[in-house]
Short mmCIF file of N, CA and C in Angstrom, two decimals:
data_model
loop_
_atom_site.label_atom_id
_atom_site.label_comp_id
_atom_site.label_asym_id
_atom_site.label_seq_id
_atom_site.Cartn_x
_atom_site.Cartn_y
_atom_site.Cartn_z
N UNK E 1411 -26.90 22.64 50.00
CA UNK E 1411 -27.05 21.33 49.41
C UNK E 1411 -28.37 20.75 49.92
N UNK E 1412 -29.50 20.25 49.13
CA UNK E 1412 -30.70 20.42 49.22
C UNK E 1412 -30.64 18.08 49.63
N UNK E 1413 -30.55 17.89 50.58
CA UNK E 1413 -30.51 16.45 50.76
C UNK E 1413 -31.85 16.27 51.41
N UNK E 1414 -32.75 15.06 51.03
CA UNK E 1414 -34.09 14.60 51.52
C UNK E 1414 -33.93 13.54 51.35
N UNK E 1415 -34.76 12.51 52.24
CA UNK E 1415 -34.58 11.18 52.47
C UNK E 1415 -36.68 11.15 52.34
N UNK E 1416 -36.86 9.49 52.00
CA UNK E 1416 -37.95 8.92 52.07
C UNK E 1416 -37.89 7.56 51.76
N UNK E 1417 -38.48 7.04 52.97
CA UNK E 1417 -38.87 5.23 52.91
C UNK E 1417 -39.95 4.70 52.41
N UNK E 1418 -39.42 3.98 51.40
CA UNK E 1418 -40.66 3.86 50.34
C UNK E 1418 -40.65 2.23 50.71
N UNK E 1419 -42.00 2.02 50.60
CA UNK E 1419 -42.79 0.57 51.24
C UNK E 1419 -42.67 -0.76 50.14
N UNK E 1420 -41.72 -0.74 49.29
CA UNK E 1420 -40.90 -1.88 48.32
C UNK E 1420 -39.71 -1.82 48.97
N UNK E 1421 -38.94 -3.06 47.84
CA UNK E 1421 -38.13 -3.12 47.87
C UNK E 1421 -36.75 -2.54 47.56
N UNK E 1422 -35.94 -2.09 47.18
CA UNK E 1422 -34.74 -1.90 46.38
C UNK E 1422 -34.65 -1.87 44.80
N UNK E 1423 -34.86 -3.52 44.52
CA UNK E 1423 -35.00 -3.78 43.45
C UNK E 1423 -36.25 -3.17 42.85
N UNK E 1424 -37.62 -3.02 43.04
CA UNK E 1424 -38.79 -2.33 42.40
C UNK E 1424 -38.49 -0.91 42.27
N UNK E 1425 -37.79 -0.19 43.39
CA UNK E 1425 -37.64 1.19 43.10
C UNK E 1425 -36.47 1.30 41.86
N UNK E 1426 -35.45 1.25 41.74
CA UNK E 1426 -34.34 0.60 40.89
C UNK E 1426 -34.88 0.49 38.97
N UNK E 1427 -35.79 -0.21 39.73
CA UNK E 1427 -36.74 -0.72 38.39
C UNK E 1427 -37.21 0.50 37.35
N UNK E 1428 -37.89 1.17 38.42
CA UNK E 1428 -38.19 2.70 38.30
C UNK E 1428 -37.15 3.52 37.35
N UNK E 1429 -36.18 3.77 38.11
CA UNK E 1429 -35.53 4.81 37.73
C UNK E 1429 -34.50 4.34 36.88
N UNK E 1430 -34.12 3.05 36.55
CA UNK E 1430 -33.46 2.51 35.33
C UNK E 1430 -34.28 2.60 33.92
N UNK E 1431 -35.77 3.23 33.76
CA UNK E 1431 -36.04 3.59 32.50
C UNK E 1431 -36.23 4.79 32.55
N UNK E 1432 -35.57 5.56 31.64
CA UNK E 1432 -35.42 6.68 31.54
C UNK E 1432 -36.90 7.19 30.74
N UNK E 1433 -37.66 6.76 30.28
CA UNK E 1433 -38.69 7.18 29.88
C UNK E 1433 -39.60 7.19 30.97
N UNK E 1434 -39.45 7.13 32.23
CA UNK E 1434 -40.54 6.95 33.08
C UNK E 1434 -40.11 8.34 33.95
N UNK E 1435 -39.45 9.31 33.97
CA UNK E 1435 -38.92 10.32 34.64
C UNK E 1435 -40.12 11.34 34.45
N UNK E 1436 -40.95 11.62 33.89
CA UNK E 1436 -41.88 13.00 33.68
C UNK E 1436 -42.99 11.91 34.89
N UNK E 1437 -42.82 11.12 35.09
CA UNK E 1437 -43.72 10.62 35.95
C UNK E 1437 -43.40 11.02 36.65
N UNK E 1438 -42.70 11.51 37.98
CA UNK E 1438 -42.05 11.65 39.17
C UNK E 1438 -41.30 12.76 39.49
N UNK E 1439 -40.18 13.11 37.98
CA UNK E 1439 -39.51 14.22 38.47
C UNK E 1439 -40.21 15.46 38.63
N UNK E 1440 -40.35 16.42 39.52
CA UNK E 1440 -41.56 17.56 39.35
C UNK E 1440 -40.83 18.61 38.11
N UNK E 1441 -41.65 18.77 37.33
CA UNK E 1441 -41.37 19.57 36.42
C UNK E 1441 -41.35 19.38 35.04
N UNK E 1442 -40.90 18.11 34.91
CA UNK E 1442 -40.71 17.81 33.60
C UNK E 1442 -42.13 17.00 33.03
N UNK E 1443 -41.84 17.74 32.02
CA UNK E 1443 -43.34 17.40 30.73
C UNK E 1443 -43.29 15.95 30.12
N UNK E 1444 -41.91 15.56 30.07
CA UNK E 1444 -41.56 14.30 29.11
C UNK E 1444 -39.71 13.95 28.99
N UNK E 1445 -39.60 12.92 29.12
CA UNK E 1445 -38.15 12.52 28.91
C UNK E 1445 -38.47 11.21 27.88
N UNK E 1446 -36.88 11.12 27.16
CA UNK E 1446 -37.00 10.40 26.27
C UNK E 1446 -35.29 9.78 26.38
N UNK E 1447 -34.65 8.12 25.83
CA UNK E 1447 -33.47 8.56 25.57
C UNK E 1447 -32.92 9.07 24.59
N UNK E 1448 -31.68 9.62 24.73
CA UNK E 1448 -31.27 10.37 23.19
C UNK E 1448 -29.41 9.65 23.50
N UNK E 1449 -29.33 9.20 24.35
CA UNK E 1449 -27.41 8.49 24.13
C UNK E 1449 -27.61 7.57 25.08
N UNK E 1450 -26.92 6.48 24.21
CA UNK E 1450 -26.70 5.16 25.07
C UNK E 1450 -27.66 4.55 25.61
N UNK E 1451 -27.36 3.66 26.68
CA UNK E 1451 -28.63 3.00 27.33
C UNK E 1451 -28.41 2.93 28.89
N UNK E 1452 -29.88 3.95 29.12
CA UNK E 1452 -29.70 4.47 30.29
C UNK E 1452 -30.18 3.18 31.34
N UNK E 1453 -29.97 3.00 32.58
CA UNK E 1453 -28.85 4.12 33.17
C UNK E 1453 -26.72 4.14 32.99
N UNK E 1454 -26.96 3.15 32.21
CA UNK E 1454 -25.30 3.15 32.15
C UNK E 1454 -24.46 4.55 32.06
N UNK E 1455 -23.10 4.50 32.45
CA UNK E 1455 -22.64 5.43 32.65
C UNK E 1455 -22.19 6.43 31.61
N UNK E 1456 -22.10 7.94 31.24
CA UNK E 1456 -22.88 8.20 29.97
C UNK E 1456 -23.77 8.21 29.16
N UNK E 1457 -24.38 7.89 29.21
CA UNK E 1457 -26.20 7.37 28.76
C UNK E 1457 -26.63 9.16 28.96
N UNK E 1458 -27.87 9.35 27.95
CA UNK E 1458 -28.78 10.44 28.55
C UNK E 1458 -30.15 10.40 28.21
N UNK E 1459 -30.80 11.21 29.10
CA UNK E 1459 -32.08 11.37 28.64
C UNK E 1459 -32.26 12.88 28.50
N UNK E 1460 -33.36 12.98 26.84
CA UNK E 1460 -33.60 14.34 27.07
C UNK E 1460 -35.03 14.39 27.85
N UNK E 1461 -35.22 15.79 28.07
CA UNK E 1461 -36.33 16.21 28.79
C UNK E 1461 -36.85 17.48 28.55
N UNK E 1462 -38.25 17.92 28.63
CA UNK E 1462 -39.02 18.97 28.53
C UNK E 1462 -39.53 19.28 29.71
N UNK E 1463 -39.54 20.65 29.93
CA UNK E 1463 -40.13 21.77 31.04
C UNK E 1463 -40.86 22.88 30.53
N UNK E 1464 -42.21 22.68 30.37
CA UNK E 1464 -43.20 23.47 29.97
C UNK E 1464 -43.74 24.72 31.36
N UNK E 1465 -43.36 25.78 30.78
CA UNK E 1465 -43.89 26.53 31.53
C UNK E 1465 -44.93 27.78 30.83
N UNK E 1466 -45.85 27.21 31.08
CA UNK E 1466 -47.31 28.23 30.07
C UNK E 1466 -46.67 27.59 28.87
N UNK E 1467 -46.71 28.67 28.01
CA UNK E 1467 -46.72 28.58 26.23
C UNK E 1467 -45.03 28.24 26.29
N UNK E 1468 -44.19 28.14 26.90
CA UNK E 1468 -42.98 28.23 27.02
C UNK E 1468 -42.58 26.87 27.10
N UNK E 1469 -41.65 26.14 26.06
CA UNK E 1469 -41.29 24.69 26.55
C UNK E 1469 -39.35 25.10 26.47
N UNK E 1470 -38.99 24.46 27.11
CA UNK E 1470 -37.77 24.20 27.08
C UNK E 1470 -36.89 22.82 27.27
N UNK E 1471 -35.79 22.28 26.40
CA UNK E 1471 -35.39 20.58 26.28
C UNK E 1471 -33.93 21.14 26.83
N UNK E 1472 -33.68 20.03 27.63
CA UNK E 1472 -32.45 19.62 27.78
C UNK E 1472 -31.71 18.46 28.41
N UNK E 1473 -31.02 18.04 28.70
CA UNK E 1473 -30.44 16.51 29.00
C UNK E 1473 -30.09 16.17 30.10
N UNK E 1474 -29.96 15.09 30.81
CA UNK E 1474 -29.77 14.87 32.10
C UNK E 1474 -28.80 13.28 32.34
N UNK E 1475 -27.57 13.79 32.05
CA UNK E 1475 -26.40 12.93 31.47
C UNK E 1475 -26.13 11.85 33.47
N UNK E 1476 -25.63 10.54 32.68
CA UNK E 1476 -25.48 9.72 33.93
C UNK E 1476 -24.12 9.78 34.14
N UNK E 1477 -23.51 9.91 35.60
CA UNK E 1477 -22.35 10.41 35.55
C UNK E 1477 -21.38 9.07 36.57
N UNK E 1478 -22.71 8.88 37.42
CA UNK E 1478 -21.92 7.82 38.12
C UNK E 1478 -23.46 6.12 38.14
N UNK E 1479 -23.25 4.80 38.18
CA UNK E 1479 -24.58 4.24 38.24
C UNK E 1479 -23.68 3.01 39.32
N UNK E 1480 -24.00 2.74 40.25
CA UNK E 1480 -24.05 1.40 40.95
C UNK E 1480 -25.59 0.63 40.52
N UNK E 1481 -25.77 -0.37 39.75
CA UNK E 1481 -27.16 -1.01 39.47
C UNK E 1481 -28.00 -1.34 40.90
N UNK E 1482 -29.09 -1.02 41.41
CA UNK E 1482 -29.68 -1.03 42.27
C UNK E 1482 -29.20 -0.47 43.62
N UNK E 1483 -28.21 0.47 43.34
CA UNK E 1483 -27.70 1.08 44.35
C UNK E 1483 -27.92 2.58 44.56
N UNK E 1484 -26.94 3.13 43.52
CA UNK E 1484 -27.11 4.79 43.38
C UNK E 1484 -26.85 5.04 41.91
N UNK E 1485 -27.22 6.03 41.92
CA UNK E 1485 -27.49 6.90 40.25
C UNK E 1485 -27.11 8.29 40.67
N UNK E 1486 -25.93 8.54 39.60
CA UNK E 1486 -25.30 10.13 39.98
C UNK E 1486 -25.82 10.86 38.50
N UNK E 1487 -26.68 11.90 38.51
CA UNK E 1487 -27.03 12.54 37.22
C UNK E 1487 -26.43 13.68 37.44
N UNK E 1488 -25.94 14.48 36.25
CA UNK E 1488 -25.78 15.85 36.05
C UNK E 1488 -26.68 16.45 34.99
N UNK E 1489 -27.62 17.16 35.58
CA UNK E 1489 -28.87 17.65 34.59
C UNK E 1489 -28.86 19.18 34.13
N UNK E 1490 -28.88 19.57 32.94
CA UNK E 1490 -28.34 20.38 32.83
C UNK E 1490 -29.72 21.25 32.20
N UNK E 1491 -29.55 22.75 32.58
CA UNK E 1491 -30.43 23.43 32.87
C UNK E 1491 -30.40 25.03 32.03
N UNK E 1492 -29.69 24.59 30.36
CA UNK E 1492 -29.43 26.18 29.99
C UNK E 1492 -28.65 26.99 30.24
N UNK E 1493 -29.18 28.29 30.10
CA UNK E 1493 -28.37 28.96 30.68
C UNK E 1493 -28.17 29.35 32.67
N UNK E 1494 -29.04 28.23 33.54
CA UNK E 1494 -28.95 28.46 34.59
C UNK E 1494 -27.56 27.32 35.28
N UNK E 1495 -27.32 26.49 34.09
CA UNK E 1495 -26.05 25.84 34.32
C UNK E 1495 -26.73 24.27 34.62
N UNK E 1496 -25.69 23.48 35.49
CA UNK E 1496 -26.10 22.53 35.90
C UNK E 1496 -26.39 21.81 37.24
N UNK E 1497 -26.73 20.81 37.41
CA UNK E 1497 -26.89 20.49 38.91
C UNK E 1497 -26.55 18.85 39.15
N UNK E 1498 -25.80 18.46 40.33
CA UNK E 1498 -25.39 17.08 40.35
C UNK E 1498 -26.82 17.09 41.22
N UNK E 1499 -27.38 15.78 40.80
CA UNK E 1499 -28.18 14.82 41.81
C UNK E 1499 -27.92 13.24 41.82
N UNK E 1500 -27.43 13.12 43.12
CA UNK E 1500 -26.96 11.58 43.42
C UNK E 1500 -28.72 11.07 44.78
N UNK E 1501 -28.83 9.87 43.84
CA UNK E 1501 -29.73 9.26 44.55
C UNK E 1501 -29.40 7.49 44.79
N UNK E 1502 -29.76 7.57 46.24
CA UNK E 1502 -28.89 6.23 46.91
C UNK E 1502 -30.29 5.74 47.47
N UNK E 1503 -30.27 4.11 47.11
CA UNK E 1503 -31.19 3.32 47.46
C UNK E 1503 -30.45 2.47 48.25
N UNK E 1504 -30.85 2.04 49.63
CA UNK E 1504 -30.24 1.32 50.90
C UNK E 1504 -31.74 0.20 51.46
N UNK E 1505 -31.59 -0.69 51.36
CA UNK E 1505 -32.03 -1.77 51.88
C UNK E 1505 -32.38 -1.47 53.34
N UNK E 1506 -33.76 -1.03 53.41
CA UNK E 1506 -34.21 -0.95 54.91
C UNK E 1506 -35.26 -1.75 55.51
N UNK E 1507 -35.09 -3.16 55.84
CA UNK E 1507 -35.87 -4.38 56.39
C UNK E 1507 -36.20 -4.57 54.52
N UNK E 1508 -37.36 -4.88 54.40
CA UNK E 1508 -38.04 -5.35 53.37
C UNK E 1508 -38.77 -3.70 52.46
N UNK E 1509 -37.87 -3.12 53.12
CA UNK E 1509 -38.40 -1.66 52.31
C UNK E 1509 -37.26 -0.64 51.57
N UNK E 1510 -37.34 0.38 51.05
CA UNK E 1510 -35.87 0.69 50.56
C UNK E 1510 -35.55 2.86 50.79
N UNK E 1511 -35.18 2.71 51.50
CA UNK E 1511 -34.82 4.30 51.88
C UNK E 1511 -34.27 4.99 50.75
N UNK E 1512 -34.97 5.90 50.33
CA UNK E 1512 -33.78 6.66 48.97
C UNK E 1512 -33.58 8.05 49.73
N UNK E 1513 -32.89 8.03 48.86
CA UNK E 1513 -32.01 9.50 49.29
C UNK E 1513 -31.43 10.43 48.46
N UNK E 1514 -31.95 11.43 48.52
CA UNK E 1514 -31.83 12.38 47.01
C UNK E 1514 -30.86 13.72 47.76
N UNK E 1515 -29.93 13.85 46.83
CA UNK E 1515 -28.57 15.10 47.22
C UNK E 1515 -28.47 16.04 45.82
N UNK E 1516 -29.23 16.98 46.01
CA UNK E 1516 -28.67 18.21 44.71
C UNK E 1516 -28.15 18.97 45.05
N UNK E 1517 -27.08 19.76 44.09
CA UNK E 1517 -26.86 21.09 44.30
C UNK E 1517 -26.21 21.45 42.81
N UNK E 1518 -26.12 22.73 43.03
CA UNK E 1518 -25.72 23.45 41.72
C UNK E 1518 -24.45 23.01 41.28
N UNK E 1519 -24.15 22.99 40.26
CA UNK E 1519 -22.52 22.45 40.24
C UNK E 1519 -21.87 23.10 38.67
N UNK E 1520 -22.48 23.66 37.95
CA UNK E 1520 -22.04 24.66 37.20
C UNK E 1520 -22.89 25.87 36.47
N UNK E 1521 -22.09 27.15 36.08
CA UNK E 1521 -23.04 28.12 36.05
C UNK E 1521 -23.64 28.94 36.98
N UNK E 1522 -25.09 29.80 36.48
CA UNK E 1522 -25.62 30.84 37.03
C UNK E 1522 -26.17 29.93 38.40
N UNK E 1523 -26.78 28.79 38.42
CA UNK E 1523 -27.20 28.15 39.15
C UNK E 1523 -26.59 27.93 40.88
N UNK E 1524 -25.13 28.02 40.51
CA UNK E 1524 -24.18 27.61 41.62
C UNK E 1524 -24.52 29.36 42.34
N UNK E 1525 -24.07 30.50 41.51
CA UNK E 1525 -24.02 31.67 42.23
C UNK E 1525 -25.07 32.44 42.29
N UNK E 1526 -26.40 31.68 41.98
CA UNK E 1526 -27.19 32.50 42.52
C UNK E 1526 -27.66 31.82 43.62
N UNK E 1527 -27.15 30.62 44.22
CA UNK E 1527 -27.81 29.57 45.21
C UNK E 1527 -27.67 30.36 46.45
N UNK E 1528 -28.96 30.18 47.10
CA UNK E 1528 -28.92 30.98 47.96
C UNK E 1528 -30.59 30.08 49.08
N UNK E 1529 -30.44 30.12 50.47
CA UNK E 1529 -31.41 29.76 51.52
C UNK E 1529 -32.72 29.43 50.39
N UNK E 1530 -33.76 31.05 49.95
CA UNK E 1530 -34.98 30.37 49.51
C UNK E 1530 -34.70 29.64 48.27
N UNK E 1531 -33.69 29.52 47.75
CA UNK E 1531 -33.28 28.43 46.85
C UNK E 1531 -33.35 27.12 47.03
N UNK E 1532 -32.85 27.11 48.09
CA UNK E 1532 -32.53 25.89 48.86
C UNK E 1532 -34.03 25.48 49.40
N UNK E 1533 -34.67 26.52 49.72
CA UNK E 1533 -35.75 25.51 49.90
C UNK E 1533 -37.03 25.39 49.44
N UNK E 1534 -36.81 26.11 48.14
CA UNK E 1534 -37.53 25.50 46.99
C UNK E 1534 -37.33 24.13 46.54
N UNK E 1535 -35.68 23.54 46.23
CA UNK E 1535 -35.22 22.37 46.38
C UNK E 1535 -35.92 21.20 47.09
N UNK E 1536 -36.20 21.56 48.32
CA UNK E 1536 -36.45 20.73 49.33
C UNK E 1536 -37.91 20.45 49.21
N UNK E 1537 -38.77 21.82 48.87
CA UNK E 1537 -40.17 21.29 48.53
C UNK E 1537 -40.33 20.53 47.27
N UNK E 1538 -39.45 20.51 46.04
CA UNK E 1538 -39.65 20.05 44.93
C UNK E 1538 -39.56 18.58 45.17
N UNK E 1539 -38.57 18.14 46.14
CA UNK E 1539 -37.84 16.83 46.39
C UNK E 1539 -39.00 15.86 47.23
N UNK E 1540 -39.24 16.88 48.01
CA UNK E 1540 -41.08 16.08 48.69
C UNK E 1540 -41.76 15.82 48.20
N UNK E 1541 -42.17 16.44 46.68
CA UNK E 1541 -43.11 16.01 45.93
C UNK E 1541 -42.55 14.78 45.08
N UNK E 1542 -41.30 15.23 44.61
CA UNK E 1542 -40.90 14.07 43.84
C UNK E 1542 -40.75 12.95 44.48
N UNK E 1543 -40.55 13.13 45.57
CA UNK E 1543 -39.92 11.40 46.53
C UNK E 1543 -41.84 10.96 46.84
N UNK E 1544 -42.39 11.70 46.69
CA UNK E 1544 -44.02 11.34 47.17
C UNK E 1544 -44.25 10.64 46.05
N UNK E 1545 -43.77 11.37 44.41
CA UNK E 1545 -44.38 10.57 43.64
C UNK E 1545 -43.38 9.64 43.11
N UNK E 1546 -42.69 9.42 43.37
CA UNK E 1546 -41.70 8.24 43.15
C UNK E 1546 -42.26 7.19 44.48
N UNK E 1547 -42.40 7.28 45.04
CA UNK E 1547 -43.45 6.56 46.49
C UNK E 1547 -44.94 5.49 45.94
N UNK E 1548 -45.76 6.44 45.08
CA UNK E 1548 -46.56 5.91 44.95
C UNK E 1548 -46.50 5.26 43.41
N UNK E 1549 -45.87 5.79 42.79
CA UNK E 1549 -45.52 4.42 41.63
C UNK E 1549 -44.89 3.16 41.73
N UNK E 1550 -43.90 3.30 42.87
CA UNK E 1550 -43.45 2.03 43.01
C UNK E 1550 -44.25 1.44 44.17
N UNK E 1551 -44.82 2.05 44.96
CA UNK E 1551 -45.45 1.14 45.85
C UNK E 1551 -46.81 0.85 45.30
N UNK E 1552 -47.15 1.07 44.62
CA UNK E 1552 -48.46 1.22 43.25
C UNK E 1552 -48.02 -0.56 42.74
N UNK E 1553 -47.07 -0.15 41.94
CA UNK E 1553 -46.60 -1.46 40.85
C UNK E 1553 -46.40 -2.58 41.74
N UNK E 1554 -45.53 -2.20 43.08
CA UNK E 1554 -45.83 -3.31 44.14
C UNK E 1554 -46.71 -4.39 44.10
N UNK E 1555 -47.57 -3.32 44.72
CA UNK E 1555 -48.78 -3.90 44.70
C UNK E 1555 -49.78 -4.84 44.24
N UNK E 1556 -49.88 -4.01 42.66
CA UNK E 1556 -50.23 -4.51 41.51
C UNK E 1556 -49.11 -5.89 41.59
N UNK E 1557 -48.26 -6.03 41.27
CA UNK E 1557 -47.58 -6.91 41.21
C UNK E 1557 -47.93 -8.76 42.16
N UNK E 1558 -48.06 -8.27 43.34
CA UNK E 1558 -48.63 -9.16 44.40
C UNK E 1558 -49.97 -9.60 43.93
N UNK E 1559 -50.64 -8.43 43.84
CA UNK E 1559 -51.80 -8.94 43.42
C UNK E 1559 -51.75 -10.09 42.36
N UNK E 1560 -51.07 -10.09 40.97
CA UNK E 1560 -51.03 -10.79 40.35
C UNK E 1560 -50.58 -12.29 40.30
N UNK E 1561 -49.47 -12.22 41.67
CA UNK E 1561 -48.87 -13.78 42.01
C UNK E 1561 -49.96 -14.42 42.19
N UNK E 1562 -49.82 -15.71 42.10
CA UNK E 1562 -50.83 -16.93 42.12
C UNK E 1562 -50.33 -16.97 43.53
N UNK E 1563 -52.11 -17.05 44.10
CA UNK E 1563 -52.01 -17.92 45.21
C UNK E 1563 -51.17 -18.55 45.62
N UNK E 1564 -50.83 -18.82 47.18
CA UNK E 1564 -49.40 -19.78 47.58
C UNK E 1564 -48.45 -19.16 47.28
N UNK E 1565 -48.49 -18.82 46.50
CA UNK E 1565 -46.90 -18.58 45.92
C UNK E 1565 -45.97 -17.46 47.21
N UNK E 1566 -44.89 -18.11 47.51
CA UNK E 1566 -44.17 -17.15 48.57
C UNK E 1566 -43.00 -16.97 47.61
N UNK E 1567 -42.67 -15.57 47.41
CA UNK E 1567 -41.79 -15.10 47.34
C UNK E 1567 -40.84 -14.98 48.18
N UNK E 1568 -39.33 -15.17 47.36
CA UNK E 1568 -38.09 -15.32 48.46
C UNK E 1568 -37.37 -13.35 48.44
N UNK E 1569 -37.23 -12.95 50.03
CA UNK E 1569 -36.88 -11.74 50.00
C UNK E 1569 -35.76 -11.78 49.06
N UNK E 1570 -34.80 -12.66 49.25
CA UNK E 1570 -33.70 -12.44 48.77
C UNK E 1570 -33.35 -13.38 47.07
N UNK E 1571 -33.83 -12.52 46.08
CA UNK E 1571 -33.91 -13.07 44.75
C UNK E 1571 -32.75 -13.83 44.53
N UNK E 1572 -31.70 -13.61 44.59
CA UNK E 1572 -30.42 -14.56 44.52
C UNK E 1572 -30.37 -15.74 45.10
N UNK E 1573 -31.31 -16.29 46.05
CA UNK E 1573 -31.23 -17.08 46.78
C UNK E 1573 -32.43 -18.37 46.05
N UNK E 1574 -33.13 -18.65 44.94
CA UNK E 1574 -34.02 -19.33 44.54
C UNK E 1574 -35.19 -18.42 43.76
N UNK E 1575 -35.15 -17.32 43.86
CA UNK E 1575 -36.10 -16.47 43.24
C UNK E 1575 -37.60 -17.02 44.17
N UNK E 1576 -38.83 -16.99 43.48
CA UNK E 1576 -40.09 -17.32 43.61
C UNK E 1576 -40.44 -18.96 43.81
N UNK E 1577 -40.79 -19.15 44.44
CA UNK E 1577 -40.93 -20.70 44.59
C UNK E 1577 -42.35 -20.96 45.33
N UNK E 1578 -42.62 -21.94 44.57
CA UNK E 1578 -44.11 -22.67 45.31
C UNK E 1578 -44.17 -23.52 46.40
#
């Protein structure tokens, strides 16, 4: 079971932000060429997105169904992979000071995928997940950014949005 952690320099809510549009996934996930939705409205539960994996002249589509969603919490996908089967990935966002720890858990969970899993499997996993948590890192701490930049002067933002939002 291929689990990686990374503390990304936003909040909760900005990362969240992220991964509640399903059209923004070829940004980040390593591999994929393009996602789109094709059921429901993601991330709700059932919802999907399809997706492309171009390899050379070779493209291949398939879907990456939502199985479990806490809103700004965790997102349970089952992404499914052909004939190599499928794979659960649950990713948990936790409130760490003013920053937000995610935490990404795959493993095979049906199909060729489950029985051929094996060590350098596993840590192919683990390098894929570094890249992806790197670039899931710098988009949201990117838009952050950008974001601040744009507040007007003075303006203090309240950590805790429920509490008054933005105030001058």
């Amino acid at each position: 079971m291929a689990v990686r952690h990374r503390l990304i320099r936003t909040s909760p809510r900005s990362v969240w932000a992220v991964l509640a549009d399903g059209t923004r996934y070829a940004e980040w996930v390593v591999g994929t060429a393009s996602s789109r939705p094709v059921r429901g409205h993601w991330p709700e539960l059932g919802s999907a997105i399809g997706f492309e994996v171009r390899l050379g002249p070779v493209s291949l589509s398939n879907e990456t169904v939502v199985r479990r969603c806490e809103p700004g919490e965790a997102l349970e996908l089952e992404a499914k992979a052909g004939p190599l089967g499928t794979a659960r990935i649950s990713i948990e966002l936790r409130p760490w000071g003013d920053q937000c720890l995610v935490l990404v858990d795959e493993h095979p969970l049906r199909g060729a995928g489950g029985t051929l899993h094996n060590v350098a499997v596993e840590a192919l996993i683990q390098i894929r997940h570094r890249t992806m948590l790197a670039r899931l890192a710098k988009i949201c701490e990117t838009e952050a950014a950008e974001a601040e930049q744009r507040r007007p002067l003075g303006q203090v933002v309240s950590p805790h949005p429920d509490e008054g939002g933005p105030r001058a």
